XYZ file of C-alpha atoms in Angstrom:
756
model
C 30.632 -1.912 19.017
C 29.711 1.083 21.193
C 26.451 1.341 19.268
C 25.154 -1.749 21.091
C 24.781 0.391 24.229
C 22.110 2.430 22.431
C 19.728 -0.545 22.590
C 17.475 -1.791 25.352
C 18.068 -5.256 26.839
C 15.650 -7.095 24.525
C 17.002 -5.341 21.462
C 20.568 -6.209 22.477
C 19.606 -9.867 22.776
C 18.142 -9.834 19.265
C 21.256 -8.121 17.877
C 23.990 -10.123 19.642
C 22.688 -13.710 19.209
C 23.695 -14.083 15.583
C 24.182 -17.859 15.310
C 21.377 -20.263 14.510
C 17.705 -19.591 13.761
C 16.155 -16.606 15.533
C 12.584 -15.345 15.607
C 12.228 -11.704 16.631
C 8.644 -10.763 17.469
C 8.565 -6.996 17.144
C 5.469 -5.196 18.381
C 4.321 -1.990 16.711
C 6.766 0.888 17.241
C 9.295 -1.327 19.053
C 12.367 -0.471 16.973
C 12.259 -3.342 14.495
C 14.280 -1.515 11.825
C 16.873 -0.537 14.408
C 17.316 -4.158 15.479
C 17.750 -5.377 11.896
C 20.177 -2.554 11.177
C 22.263 -3.111 14.290
C 22.276 -6.886 13.821
C 23.786 -6.460 10.343
C 26.219 -3.819 11.648
C 27.224 -6.236 14.411
C 27.962 -8.975 11.856
C 30.016 -6.591 9.719
C 31.976 -5.325 12.727
C 32.815 -8.958 13.575
C 34.452 -9.354 10.160
C 31.652 -11.010 8.183
C 31.995 -9.818 4.549
C 28.970 -7.902 3.306
C 28.470 -10.213 0.314
C 27.921 -13.122 2.750
C 24.842 -11.402 4.232
C 21.401 -11.529 2.589
C 18.805 -9.086 3.946
C 15.284 -9.158 2.476
C 12.701 -6.375 2.867
C 9.307 -5.582 1.350
C 10.053 -2.043 0.142
C 13.045 -0.345 -1.452
C 12.422 2.493 0.972
C 13.070 0.188 3.942
C 16.196 -1.233 2.294
C 17.592 2.246 1.574
C 16.927 3.417 5.119
C 18.669 0.359 6.574
C 21.614 0.805 4.198
C 21.955 4.439 5.281
C 21.894 3.562 8.969
C 24.374 0.694 8.583
C 26.780 2.948 6.682
C 26.558 5.491 9.518
C 27.421 2.768 12.055
C 30.252 0.877 10.334
C 31.203 3.025 7.338
C 30.153 3.096 3.692
C 32.907 0.718 2.555
C 31.919 -2.048 4.988
C 28.236 -1.742 4.069
C 28.652 -1.510 0.291
C 28.670 -5.209 -0.623
C 25.549 -6.285 1.234
C 22.915 -8.253 -0.644
C 20.098 -6.103 0.654
C 16.812 -5.256 -1.034
C 13.255 -6.358 -1.660
C 12.470 -9.999 -2.363
C 11.771 -9.126 -5.983
C 14.914 -7.048 -6.515
C 17.232 -9.656 -4.959
C 15.714 -12.591 -6.811
C 15.584 -10.715 -10.114
C 19.323 -10.153 -9.638
C 19.856 -13.887 -9.167
C 17.625 -14.652 -12.151
C 19.634 -12.339 -14.412
C 22.787 -14.242 -13.484
C 21.109 -17.593 -14.141
C 18.509 -16.680 -16.804
C 19.867 -18.956 -19.529
C 19.095 -22.045 -17.415
C 15.396 -21.107 -17.595
C 15.314 -20.151 -21.280
C 15.434 -16.358 -20.765
C 18.134 -13.821 -21.615
C 19.794 -11.715 -18.925
C 18.050 -8.669 -20.427
C 14.509 -9.936 -19.754
C 12.107 -7.118 -18.901
C 9.581 -7.040 -16.073
C 5.878 -6.385 -16.568
C 4.000 -4.347 -14.002
C 0.364 -5.194 -13.294
C -0.916 -2.848 -16.027
C 1.316 -4.480 -18.651
C 0.040 -7.893 -17.539
C -3.590 -6.729 -17.770
C -2.981 -5.349 -21.262
C -1.510 -8.652 -22.396
C -4.413 -10.585 -20.869
C -6.885 -8.235 -22.554
C -5.211 -9.020 -25.887
C -5.287 -12.782 -25.204
C -8.954 -12.720 -24.170
C -9.751 -10.863 -27.375
C -7.718 -13.315 -29.491
C -9.563 -16.243 -27.853
C -12.894 -14.526 -28.643
C -13.965 -14.658 -24.991
C -16.353 -12.240 -23.275
C -14.242 -9.669 -21.405
C -17.185 -8.997 -19.089
C -16.914 -12.591 -17.881
C -13.147 -12.871 -18.142
C -12.231 -9.498 -16.685
C -8.451 -9.001 -17.056
C -8.118 -7.823 -13.454
C -9.896 -10.912 -12.101
C -7.989 -13.300 -14.369
C -4.675 -11.719 -13.365
C -5.596 -12.123 -9.697
C -6.349 -15.811 -10.256
C -3.049 -16.357 -12.100
C -1.134 -14.384 -9.468
C -2.544 -16.467 -6.627
C -1.628 -19.639 -8.520
C 1.955 -18.478 -9.047
C 2.358 -17.463 -5.409
C 1.335 -21.008 -4.489
C 3.803 -22.391 -7.054
C 1.115 -23.679 -9.394
C 2.460 -23.389 -12.952
C 0.130 -23.289 -15.966
C 0.403 -27.019 -16.691
C -0.317 -27.982 -13.068
C -3.226 -25.520 -13.008
C -4.840 -27.231 -15.987
C -4.351 -30.672 -14.401
C -5.858 -29.796 -11.020
C -9.417 -31.119 -10.807
C -10.088 -28.918 -7.767
C -8.948 -25.726 -9.494
C -10.812 -26.503 -12.709
C -13.991 -27.269 -10.741
C -13.688 -23.916 -8.945
C -13.283 -22.090 -12.282
C -16.289 -23.881 -13.738
C -18.372 -23.017 -10.690
C -17.355 -19.376 -11.227
C -18.451 -19.742 -14.883
C -14.861 -19.092 -16.052
C -13.780 -22.518 -17.373
C -11.144 -21.132 -19.799
C -8.814 -19.532 -17.245
C -6.432 -22.503 -17.502
C -6.144 -21.902 -21.270
C -5.633 -18.172 -20.732
C -2.925 -18.860 -18.123
C -1.084 -21.206 -20.494
C -1.189 -18.733 -23.390
C -0.218 -15.848 -21.077
C 2.939 -17.685 -20.021
C 3.734 -18.621 -23.616
C 3.437 -15.011 -24.753
C 5.563 -13.788 -21.835
C 8.284 -16.321 -22.719
C 8.203 -15.286 -26.386
C 8.620 -11.673 -25.268
C 11.501 -12.542 -22.916
C 9.407 -11.084 -20.093
C 8.642 -11.974 -16.489
C 5.860 -10.480 -14.417
C 6.267 -9.665 -10.715
C 5.059 -13.070 -9.582
C 7.421 -14.819 -11.994
C 10.395 -13.359 -10.130
C 9.481 -15.597 -7.178
C 8.039 -18.525 -9.152
C 11.026 -18.764 -11.512
C 13.467 -18.550 -8.584
C 11.709 -21.534 -7.024
C 11.860 -23.405 -10.336
C 15.557 -22.521 -10.684
C 16.366 -23.883 -7.222
C 14.192 -26.970 -7.773
C 15.526 -27.960 -11.181
C 19.161 -26.954 -10.735
C 20.372 -28.173 -7.307
C 23.940 -27.099 -8.050
C 22.748 -23.487 -8.420
C 20.754 -23.730 -5.197
C 23.844 -25.028 -3.374
C 25.930 -22.145 -4.782
C 23.633 -19.585 -3.160
C 23.167 -21.650 0.005
C 26.929 -21.561 0.532
C 27.201 -17.935 -0.574
C 24.968 -16.552 2.186
C 26.227 -17.295 5.697
C 23.527 -15.111 7.256
C 19.969 -14.467 6.136
C 17.712 -11.765 7.604
C 14.058 -11.285 6.677
C 11.924 -8.248 7.527
C 8.106 -8.393 7.930
C 8.142 -12.182 7.940
C 4.418 -12.334 8.688
C 3.783 -10.908 5.202
C 5.614 -13.637 3.293
C 3.660 -15.888 0.960
C 4.292 -19.573 0.282
C 6.650 -18.851 -2.614
C 8.835 -16.504 -0.540
C 8.717 -18.853 2.435
C 10.036 -21.767 0.382
C 12.933 -19.797 -1.144
C 14.024 -18.597 2.298
C 13.766 -22.091 3.766
C 15.864 -23.563 0.959
C 18.572 -20.906 1.202
C 18.914 -21.411 4.974
C 19.289 -25.203 4.836
C 23.105 -25.344 5.109
C 24.080 -22.621 7.609
C 20.774 -22.257 9.538
C 21.773 -18.685 10.441
C 18.378 -17.219 9.685
C 16.821 -14.328 11.571
C 13.236 -13.351 10.786
C 11.597 -10.260 12.228
C 7.881 -9.614 12.271
C 4.661 -9.261 14.217
C 1.892 -11.804 13.876
C -0.513 -9.122 15.157
C 0.139 -7.175 11.941
C -0.454 -9.966 9.433
C -3.065 -8.332 7.170
C -2.255 -9.359 3.600
C -3.847 -12.783 3.136
C -5.610 -11.456 0.029
C -2.127 -11.135 -1.524
C -1.205 -14.658 -0.496
C 0.567 -13.793 2.781
C 0.393 -16.648 5.296
C 0.368 -15.977 9.021
C 1.310 -19.659 9.433
C 4.847 -18.833 8.263
C 5.600 -16.883 11.435
C 3.389 -18.930 13.776
C 5.098 -22.170 12.687
C 8.690 -20.894 12.689
C 9.451 -23.008 15.770
C 8.392 -26.141 13.845
C 10.561 -25.283 10.833
C 13.619 -24.502 12.941
C 13.770 -26.613 16.133
C 16.054 -25.102 18.754
C 15.319 -21.593 17.560
C 15.782 -18.553 19.800
C 12.781 -16.322 20.486
C 13.308 -12.618 21.157
C 10.415 -10.298 21.936
C 10.543 -6.550 21.391
C 7.660 -5.375 23.534
C 8.377 -1.718 24.324
C 6.502 0.638 22.016
C 8.469 3.869 21.453
C 5.892 5.408 19.118
C 2.548 5.720 20.869
C 1.085 6.905 24.162
C 0.324 4.337 26.854
C -3.397 4.803 26.207
C -3.078 3.866 22.537
C -0.828 0.874 23.247
C -3.046 -0.446 26.040
C -6.171 0.020 23.932
C -4.545 -1.864 21.046
C -3.572 -4.676 23.434
C -7.160 -4.954 24.648
C -8.241 -5.472 21.026
C -5.633 -7.968 19.841
C -5.901 -10.088 22.988
C -9.212 -11.376 21.594
C -7.436 -13.221 18.760
C -6.675 -16.904 19.238
C -4.020 -17.242 16.516
C -1.099 -15.312 17.958
C 2.249 -15.458 19.690
C 1.657 -14.047 23.200
C 3.473 -10.839 24.047
C 3.008 -7.951 26.441
C 3.453 -4.724 24.490
C 3.837 -1.618 26.645
C 4.809 2.040 26.423
C 6.710 4.324 28.771
C 5.548 7.431 26.954
C 3.005 9.800 28.449
C -0.501 8.530 29.127
C -1.959 10.801 26.454
C -5.539 11.502 25.449
C -8.241 8.888 25.445
C -9.382 7.526 22.103
C -12.232 9.739 20.993
C -15.336 8.509 19.195
C -17.381 10.777 16.929
C -20.897 9.844 15.864
C -22.431 11.291 12.701
C -25.958 11.101 11.340
C -24.732 10.524 7.767
C -21.543 9.761 5.865
C -21.559 13.345 4.582
C -21.725 14.691 8.133
C -18.937 12.292 9.077
C -16.698 13.899 6.460
C -17.679 17.367 7.667
C -16.870 16.501 11.290
C -13.477 15.033 10.397
C -12.498 18.038 8.257
C -13.710 20.444 10.925
C -11.797 18.670 13.672
C -8.576 18.589 11.627
C -8.959 22.307 10.943
C -9.653 23.035 14.625
C -6.741 20.963 15.908
C -4.288 22.364 13.372
C -5.290 25.948 14.214
C -5.453 25.527 17.978
C -2.180 23.593 18.225
C -0.405 25.354 15.340
C 0.161 21.915 13.853
C 1.048 21.078 10.243
C -1.528 19.229 8.161
C 1.146 16.586 7.550
C 0.573 15.488 11.149
C -2.898 14.143 10.289
C -3.922 10.935 8.554
C -7.380 9.671 7.652
C -7.523 5.879 7.413
C -10.390 3.926 5.899
C -11.208 0.296 5.138
C -12.093 0.764 1.453
C -10.935 3.207 -1.222
C -14.549 4.207 -1.935
C -14.686 6.025 1.412
C -12.138 8.595 0.257
C -14.647 10.558 -1.869
C -16.648 11.937 1.058
C -13.461 12.828 2.922
C -11.978 14.546 -0.126
C -15.091 16.669 -0.648
C -15.138 17.737 3.000
C -11.435 18.646 3.005
C -11.792 20.656 -0.211
C -14.666 22.654 1.259
C -12.436 23.578 4.202
C -9.520 24.349 1.829
C -7.448 21.746 3.628
C -4.664 20.358 1.387
C -4.500 16.585 1.157
C -2.908 13.748 -0.765
C -4.282 10.306 -1.482
C -1.691 7.651 -0.796
C -1.734 4.860 -3.351
C -3.298 6.939 -6.124
C -1.916 7.110 -9.653
C 1.835 6.995 -9.268
C 4.267 9.044 -11.309
C 5.402 5.942 -13.190
C 1.830 5.023 -14.207
C 1.171 8.249 -16.103
C 0.686 7.718 -19.847
C 3.562 9.885 -21.054
C 5.941 8.252 -18.572
C 4.878 4.733 -19.579
C 5.319 5.729 -23.239
C 8.951 6.767 -22.772
C 9.625 3.800 -20.478
C 8.252 1.544 -23.236
C 10.940 2.940 -25.568
C 13.531 2.190 -22.872
C 12.182 -1.347 -22.476
C 12.176 -2.039 -26.203
C 15.720 -0.693 -26.432
C 16.868 -3.148 -23.763
C 14.630 -6.049 -24.879
C 13.213 -5.734 -28.430
C 11.114 -8.863 -27.861
C 8.943 -7.064 -25.250
C 5.509 -7.361 -26.897
C 3.587 -4.855 -24.746
C 6.313 -2.221 -25.079
C 6.394 -2.650 -28.851
C 2.610 -2.443 -29.262
C 2.528 0.662 -27.079
C 4.974 2.772 -29.092
C 5.221 1.281 -32.582
C 2.889 4.064 -33.739
C 3.646 6.701 -31.119
C 4.384 9.354 -32.133
C 2.329 8.573 -35.218
C 4.361 7.034 -38.034
C 1.605 5.400 -40.108
C 1.720 1.913 -38.576
C -1.878 1.116 -37.660
C -3.593 -1.540 -35.555
C -4.304 -3.670 -38.633
C -0.579 -3.952 -39.323
C 0.182 -4.846 -35.726
C -2.562 -7.500 -35.774
C -1.028 -9.068 -38.901
C 2.416 -9.130 -37.292
C 0.959 -10.647 -34.129
C -0.881 -13.310 -36.122
C 2.338 -14.425 -37.806
C 4.199 -14.303 -34.484
C 1.609 -16.562 -32.845
C 1.693 -18.926 -35.819
C 5.464 -19.419 -35.551
C 5.563 -18.941 -31.749
C 8.086 -16.109 -31.934
C 8.016 -12.479 -30.836
C 6.495 -9.708 -32.933
C 9.949 -8.136 -33.169
C 11.323 -11.325 -34.750
C 8.605 -11.157 -37.411
C 9.236 -7.438 -37.953
C 12.932 -8.110 -38.541
C 12.231 -10.979 -40.958
C 9.421 -9.645 -43.131
C 11.270 -10.834 -46.247
C 10.693 -14.419 -45.042
C 6.906 -13.946 -44.806
C 6.039 -12.101 -48.040
C 2.578 -10.655 -48.382
C 2.156 -9.952 -44.678
C 2.188 -6.174 -45.218
C 2.399 -3.792 -48.160
C 5.730 -2.496 -49.453
C 5.015 0.996 -48.090
C 4.199 -0.367 -44.634
C 7.241 -2.643 -44.729
C 9.381 0.446 -45.316
C 7.878 2.201 -42.270
C 8.478 -0.895 -40.152
C 12.078 -1.063 -41.368
C 12.651 2.569 -40.343
C 11.186 1.823 -36.903
C 13.449 -1.229 -36.583
C 16.538 0.783 -37.533
C 15.677 3.441 -34.944
C 15.308 0.875 -32.138
C 18.505 -0.895 -33.220
C 20.361 2.430 -33.026
C 19.025 2.953 -29.504
C 20.165 -0.552 -28.517
C 23.709 0.115 -29.764
C 23.752 3.458 -27.967
C 22.594 1.862 -24.707
C 25.549 -0.513 -24.782
C 28.040 2.328 -25.085
C 26.618 5.378 -23.267
C 25.329 5.917 -19.744
C 21.637 5.773 -18.932
C 21.026 9.525 -19.154
C 22.735 10.093 -22.506
C 20.832 7.142 -23.940
C 17.497 8.189 -22.423
C 17.765 11.789 -23.643
C 18.651 10.617 -27.145
C 15.644 8.254 -27.169
C 13.254 10.967 -25.966
C 14.479 13.341 -28.669
C 14.927 11.040 -31.671
C 11.691 9.113 -31.049
C 9.761 12.364 -31.370
C 8.180 12.257 -27.894
C 9.568 15.640 -26.813
C 8.466 17.285 -30.084
C 5.025 15.702 -29.873
C 4.425 16.919 -26.328
C 5.735 20.409 -27.133
C 2.889 20.947 -29.604
C 0.236 20.818 -26.866
C 0.400 24.152 -25.002
C -2.588 23.516 -22.726
C -1.864 23.255 -18.974
C -2.290 19.462 -19.256
C 0.120 19.334 -22.190
C 2.702 21.430 -20.371
C 2.336 19.162 -17.336
C 2.966 16.062 -19.480
C 6.136 17.587 -20.917
C 7.287 18.529 -17.413
C 6.728 14.930 -16.342
C 8.997 13.727 -19.147
C 11.619 16.243 -18.012
C 11.240 14.944 -14.457
C 11.799 11.373 -15.643
C 14.955 12.450 -17.485
C 16.081 14.197 -14.289
C 15.623 10.904 -12.455
C 17.744 9.118 -15.071
C 20.424 11.793 -14.777
C 20.505 11.475 -10.990
C 20.756 7.679 -11.337
C 23.662 7.944 -13.796
C 25.563 10.433 -11.640
C 25.104 8.374 -8.463
C 26.041 5.097 -10.168
C 29.168 6.652 -11.716
C 30.220 8.089 -8.353
C 29.770 4.739 -6.609
C 31.382 2.708 -9.389
C 28.110 0.902 -10.102
C 26.379 0.031 -13.369
C 25.223 3.320 -14.926
C 23.655 1.882 -18.086
C 19.985 2.087 -19.096
C 19.108 -1.558 -18.234
C 20.152 -0.941 -14.616
C 17.942 2.154 -14.384
C 15.022 0.302 -15.943
C 15.436 -2.542 -13.458
C 15.141 -0.111 -10.555
C 11.966 1.449 -11.946
C 10.353 -1.927 -12.619
C 10.873 -2.973 -9.000
C 9.508 0.154 -7.360
C 6.858 -0.389 -4.686
C 3.919 1.894 -3.815
C 5.866 3.629 -1.047
C 8.765 4.345 -3.405
C 6.401 6.311 -5.658
C 5.649 8.945 -3.038
C 6.678 12.361 -4.321
C 8.848 14.497 -2.016
C 6.860 17.686 -2.632
C 3.802 16.127 -0.955
C 4.743 17.616 2.402
C 2.256 19.695 4.361
C -0.891 17.798 3.441
C -3.361 15.565 5.240
C -2.770 11.952 4.201
C -5.704 9.808 3.063
C -5.156 6.075 2.670
C -6.538 2.617 3.242
C -5.413 0.920 6.440
C -3.615 -1.710 4.373
C -1.505 1.052 2.803
C -0.754 2.612 6.189
C 1.181 -0.341 7.577
C 4.726 0.699 8.444
C 3.839 4.395 8.667
C 3.123 6.643 11.639
C 1.383 9.966 12.265
C 0.822 12.120 15.362
C -2.954 12.191 14.784
C -4.959 9.410 13.166
C -8.634 9.406 12.188
C -10.123 5.952 11.600
C -13.362 6.553 9.719
C -16.293 4.297 8.871
C -16.184 2.290 12.101
C -19.362 0.384 11.271
C -20.478 -3.220 11.018
C -20.223 -4.634 7.486
C -17.777 -1.879 6.615
C -15.116 -2.480 9.255
C -15.147 -5.389 9.837
C -16.197 -5.872 6.237
C -19.246 -8.023 5.705
C -17.531 -10.990 3.942
C -15.038 -11.270 6.828
C -17.658 -11.729 9.545
C -18.575 -15.249 8.428
C -15.145 -16.807 9.031
C -13.268 -16.822 12.373
C -9.913 -16.594 10.558
C -11.065 -13.697 8.375
C -12.506 -11.867 11.379
C -9.205 -12.256 13.227
C -7.405 -10.693 10.268
C -9.876 -7.784 10.302
C -9.101 -7.355 13.998
C -5.388 -7.349 13.210
C -6.119 -4.682 10.589
C -7.822 -2.565 13.256
C -4.805 -3.118 15.519
C -2.571 -1.803 12.727
C -4.794 1.265 12.329
C -4.656 2.090 16.046
C -0.892 1.664 16.296
C -0.163 4.088 13.439
C -0.922 6.922 15.886
C 1.669 8.589 18.085
C -0.503 10.993 20.095
C -4.200 10.773 19.269
C -6.753 8.469 17.703
C -10.202 9.701 16.687
C -12.678 7.090 15.443
C -15.839 8.013 13.579
C -18.988 6.191 12.579
C -22.219 7.134 10.882
C -25.778 5.998 11.537
C -26.674 6.246 7.834
C -24.614 5.799 4.701
C -25.129 5.314 0.983
C -23.952 1.884 -0.134
C -24.344 0.641 -3.712
C -26.801 3.464 -4.353
C -29.019 2.591 -1.392
C -29.299 4.182 2.028
C -28.243 1.785 4.803
C -28.357 2.272 8.566
C -25.308 0.548 10.024
C -24.552 -0.268 13.631
C -21.287 0.871 15.242
C -18.421 -1.540 14.664
C -17.973 -4.318 17.194
C -14.318 -3.267 17.348
C -15.247 -0.080 19.221
C -16.963 -2.120 21.936
C -14.015 -4.517 22.092
C -11.717 -1.738 23.294
C -11.516 -1.522 27.067
C -13.943 1.369 27.850
C -11.339 2.868 30.175
C -9.465 4.065 27.069
C -12.475 5.540 25.257
C -14.094 8.949 25.311
C -17.496 9.543 23.751
C -18.818 6.018 23.309
C -20.455 3.367 25.440
C -21.875 0.190 23.962
C -25.487 -0.849 24.583
C -24.166 -3.522 26.941
C -22.845 -0.758 29.207
C -25.788 1.600 29.952
C -23.835 4.795 30.448
C -24.437 8.165 28.849
C -22.812 8.888 25.524
C -20.423 11.825 25.490
C -19.640 12.408 21.799
C -17.023 14.878 20.729
C -18.141 18.444 20.048
C -16.138 21.313 18.726
C -14.582 22.618 21.916
C -10.880 22.758 22.689
C -9.720 20.192 25.182
C -8.133 22.922 27.313
C -11.361 24.918 27.404
C -14.194 22.396 28.027
C -17.842 23.481 28.039
C -19.406 24.601 31.279
C -21.205 21.860 33.201
C -24.742 22.596 34.352
C -25.211 21.931 38.092
C -27.455 18.978 38.916
C -29.905 21.299 40.679
C -30.335 23.338 37.476
C -30.725 20.193 35.355
C -33.677 19.138 37.467
C -35.372 22.524 37.081
C -35.457 22.507 33.270
C -38.235 20.402 31.809
C -37.826 19.406 28.189
C -40.686 18.010 26.063
C -40.386 14.881 23.943
C -39.769 15.578 20.255
C -40.874 13.468 17.294
C -37.477 13.107 15.571
C -39.124 11.898 12.358
C -40.622 15.349 11.775
C -37.843 17.918 12.055
C -36.722 20.937 10.085
C -33.339 22.722 10.152
C -33.098 25.922 12.183
C -31.249 28.768 10.397
C -28.603 30.472 12.565
C -30.496 33.780 12.477
C -33.697 32.074 13.686
C -32.197 30.692 16.907
C -33.597 32.556 19.960
C -33.498 32.011 23.734
C -36.065 29.575 25.207
C -36.371 27.753 21.863
C -36.709 23.970 22.086
C -34.329 22.337 19.569
C -32.949 18.943 18.605
C -29.251 18.185 18.027
C -28.238 14.998 16.095
C -25.681 14.055 18.749
C -26.909 15.536 22.020
C -30.648 15.139 21.514
C -33.406 17.466 22.803
C -32.270 20.791 24.261
C -33.321 24.314 25.223
C -31.563 27.522 24.212
C -30.495 29.280 27.434
C -28.531 32.222 25.989
C -26.798 33.563 22.882
C -23.470 35.337 22.538
C -21.306 36.647 19.692
C -22.282 37.908 16.248
C -22.252 36.625 12.687
C -20.011 33.595 12.081
C -18.907 33.679 15.737
C -22.427 33.445 17.156
C -22.692 30.790 19.918
C -25.555 29.285 21.837
C -25.591 28.036 25.407
C -27.903 25.024 25.281
C -29.170 22.715 28.013
C -29.603 19.089 26.883
C -31.634 16.498 28.744
C -28.919 13.864 28.754
C -25.715 15.878 28.375
C -26.077 18.987 30.493
C -25.138 22.418 29.188
C -23.041 22.858 26.048
C -21.762 25.972 24.296
C -21.925 25.389 20.535
C -20.787 27.477 17.581
C -24.058 27.842 15.648
C -22.617 27.742 12.135
C -21.487 24.176 12.857
C -24.127 23.075 15.358
C -26.771 21.708 12.919
C -29.835 22.379 15.069
C -33.347 21.193 14.236
C -36.828 21.929 15.590
C -40.227 20.254 15.235
C -42.238 21.125 12.143
C -45.234 23.374 12.753
C -47.832 20.571 12.613
C -45.928 17.991 14.675
């Protein structure tokens, strides 16, 4: 128990009070993971068996990190039996134990979003609907939202409100699509991600004896990121905690930003109503960020009405003020960000991995990417195509899935003719037609062709029989051998390795290397499982892959690179230096969110999350012109900039505060530009310039006494020049900003056209 002394007073309170319901409000950077870890370690050290503790997280990465820390505190043996993992991984485990009660087998497979979209695309085609009206992505989103609110297909079709909304959206057949989608999933012995929560709720609702078994099994329940739970997750947790009431939820209402996924901030705000007599613990000390960043974030979030009051603070250094950079265009914004990252990394000898560029929408990444490439700055886009979404990887995984569950329709359709074996789309359509007629899986039809004569030709039937025998052999192998031996045999016998070896182009070589990397992952899984005495068979590996989250797909070799990501993706991460770009009205906050007080508060929480990702510095940028939907728009700076207490800002003052702007320029902070004495400022008269009639000034054309215009600093006069070539600098006096020394190759100077 000596580890308790490593905690501050508030953290100790959250760790030691283990009995009864507890709400831990954990501000950004306050040691939330440490508190959860130590609370579990405390329970284990008091003799609570690991299998009596249920700990739910939102990412496998978080669960693994907590498991590692707990093992370091109380030993691997004590920590080995914990029920710890993501909501989906824990509930899929329960569902596999209880699958027969719901009409599934314990080997059901799990569709990712792409599998679900493919199935919906097939259903929409079968129903002869217009896929431009019934876009698979939109339909899946509608079905997903229904499932997260525990609306099954039958209830969906019977809801007058839902049907009216679909008709108003000119999509009246979604109820029919939903019903057929669920039927096809059941025939394929498949659940999608949302089913893992929906079916758990159905299991607990329809089988009270099973619910009671798990209620009594878990003496203690801990939930991470409680503000991100949806209604489905909320209800499962509430049911499981009904007997013992030893539930501890940790979260931060100020970081509730996923309502579009169904997350409900009400779950954390109303905890006191769900659990009367609860204990409230507040973790308010931020260990991550400077005092300036924390205080600035507080000044923003204090404007929200829906919140649990807390006083977040930092005892770190004061740090730099939050800098604001203004650009004349989105292209210049990208240039300025890339230039500043390059300057800071060179001046401070800092790795590129210490920089992150955060944006509100994915579309903003293009400009940033182009600017970084021009500066030869390495970068990675977080949330791009993951390793497990690559075609060759999904092909081999489809073989794995069909081996484990031959009824998996999407897996079968994907690889029945890959590598090519003469089984075309027409054959598959005939098999599917018979399957739909008898409401069975395609595999069942394939295995019983003799019962439906005339479906395919004798030659095709022979090819299908060979395919069936191959999959059957894989299934037998999977029951006997470990995951790696099975996986390697599948990759070789199926012909995938041979097929990829034919293509010797760089892309082809890369695809083969990806297959080898997947087999390496299977080998590592098998070795680790064998060492730990765990299940080392292929179904267990496949389960782990199916439940991977975005953060689990990050590749370890992506090290010294600038990170680009949406703010939503950045939650839970931290970087020394953070650029928040596109700080403009109708972009951030986004235009649809400005019409609703609740939506605007969530946008403000999103901005709070962006600010608190930074450890040392925050640089915000905005542009006065930007292309949007093919048209040039001229946005105003985001209201969020003005909502920050001006004491914490450098380079921006809102129109309501008539003070001079002082935008960032490319000077090191330890070597600021020379200030022009007031007496000199008065002696230099500068003419007014018509800014609508300007032309760029080439570096070689800049001469002393020239009157110029700078996009940020305005009208100025060249006082002197120094340096040569790319290092040539100009000392310029500006009417509103005094004297600046600018590097000409980056200065972007303009002068009036000859006839202006």
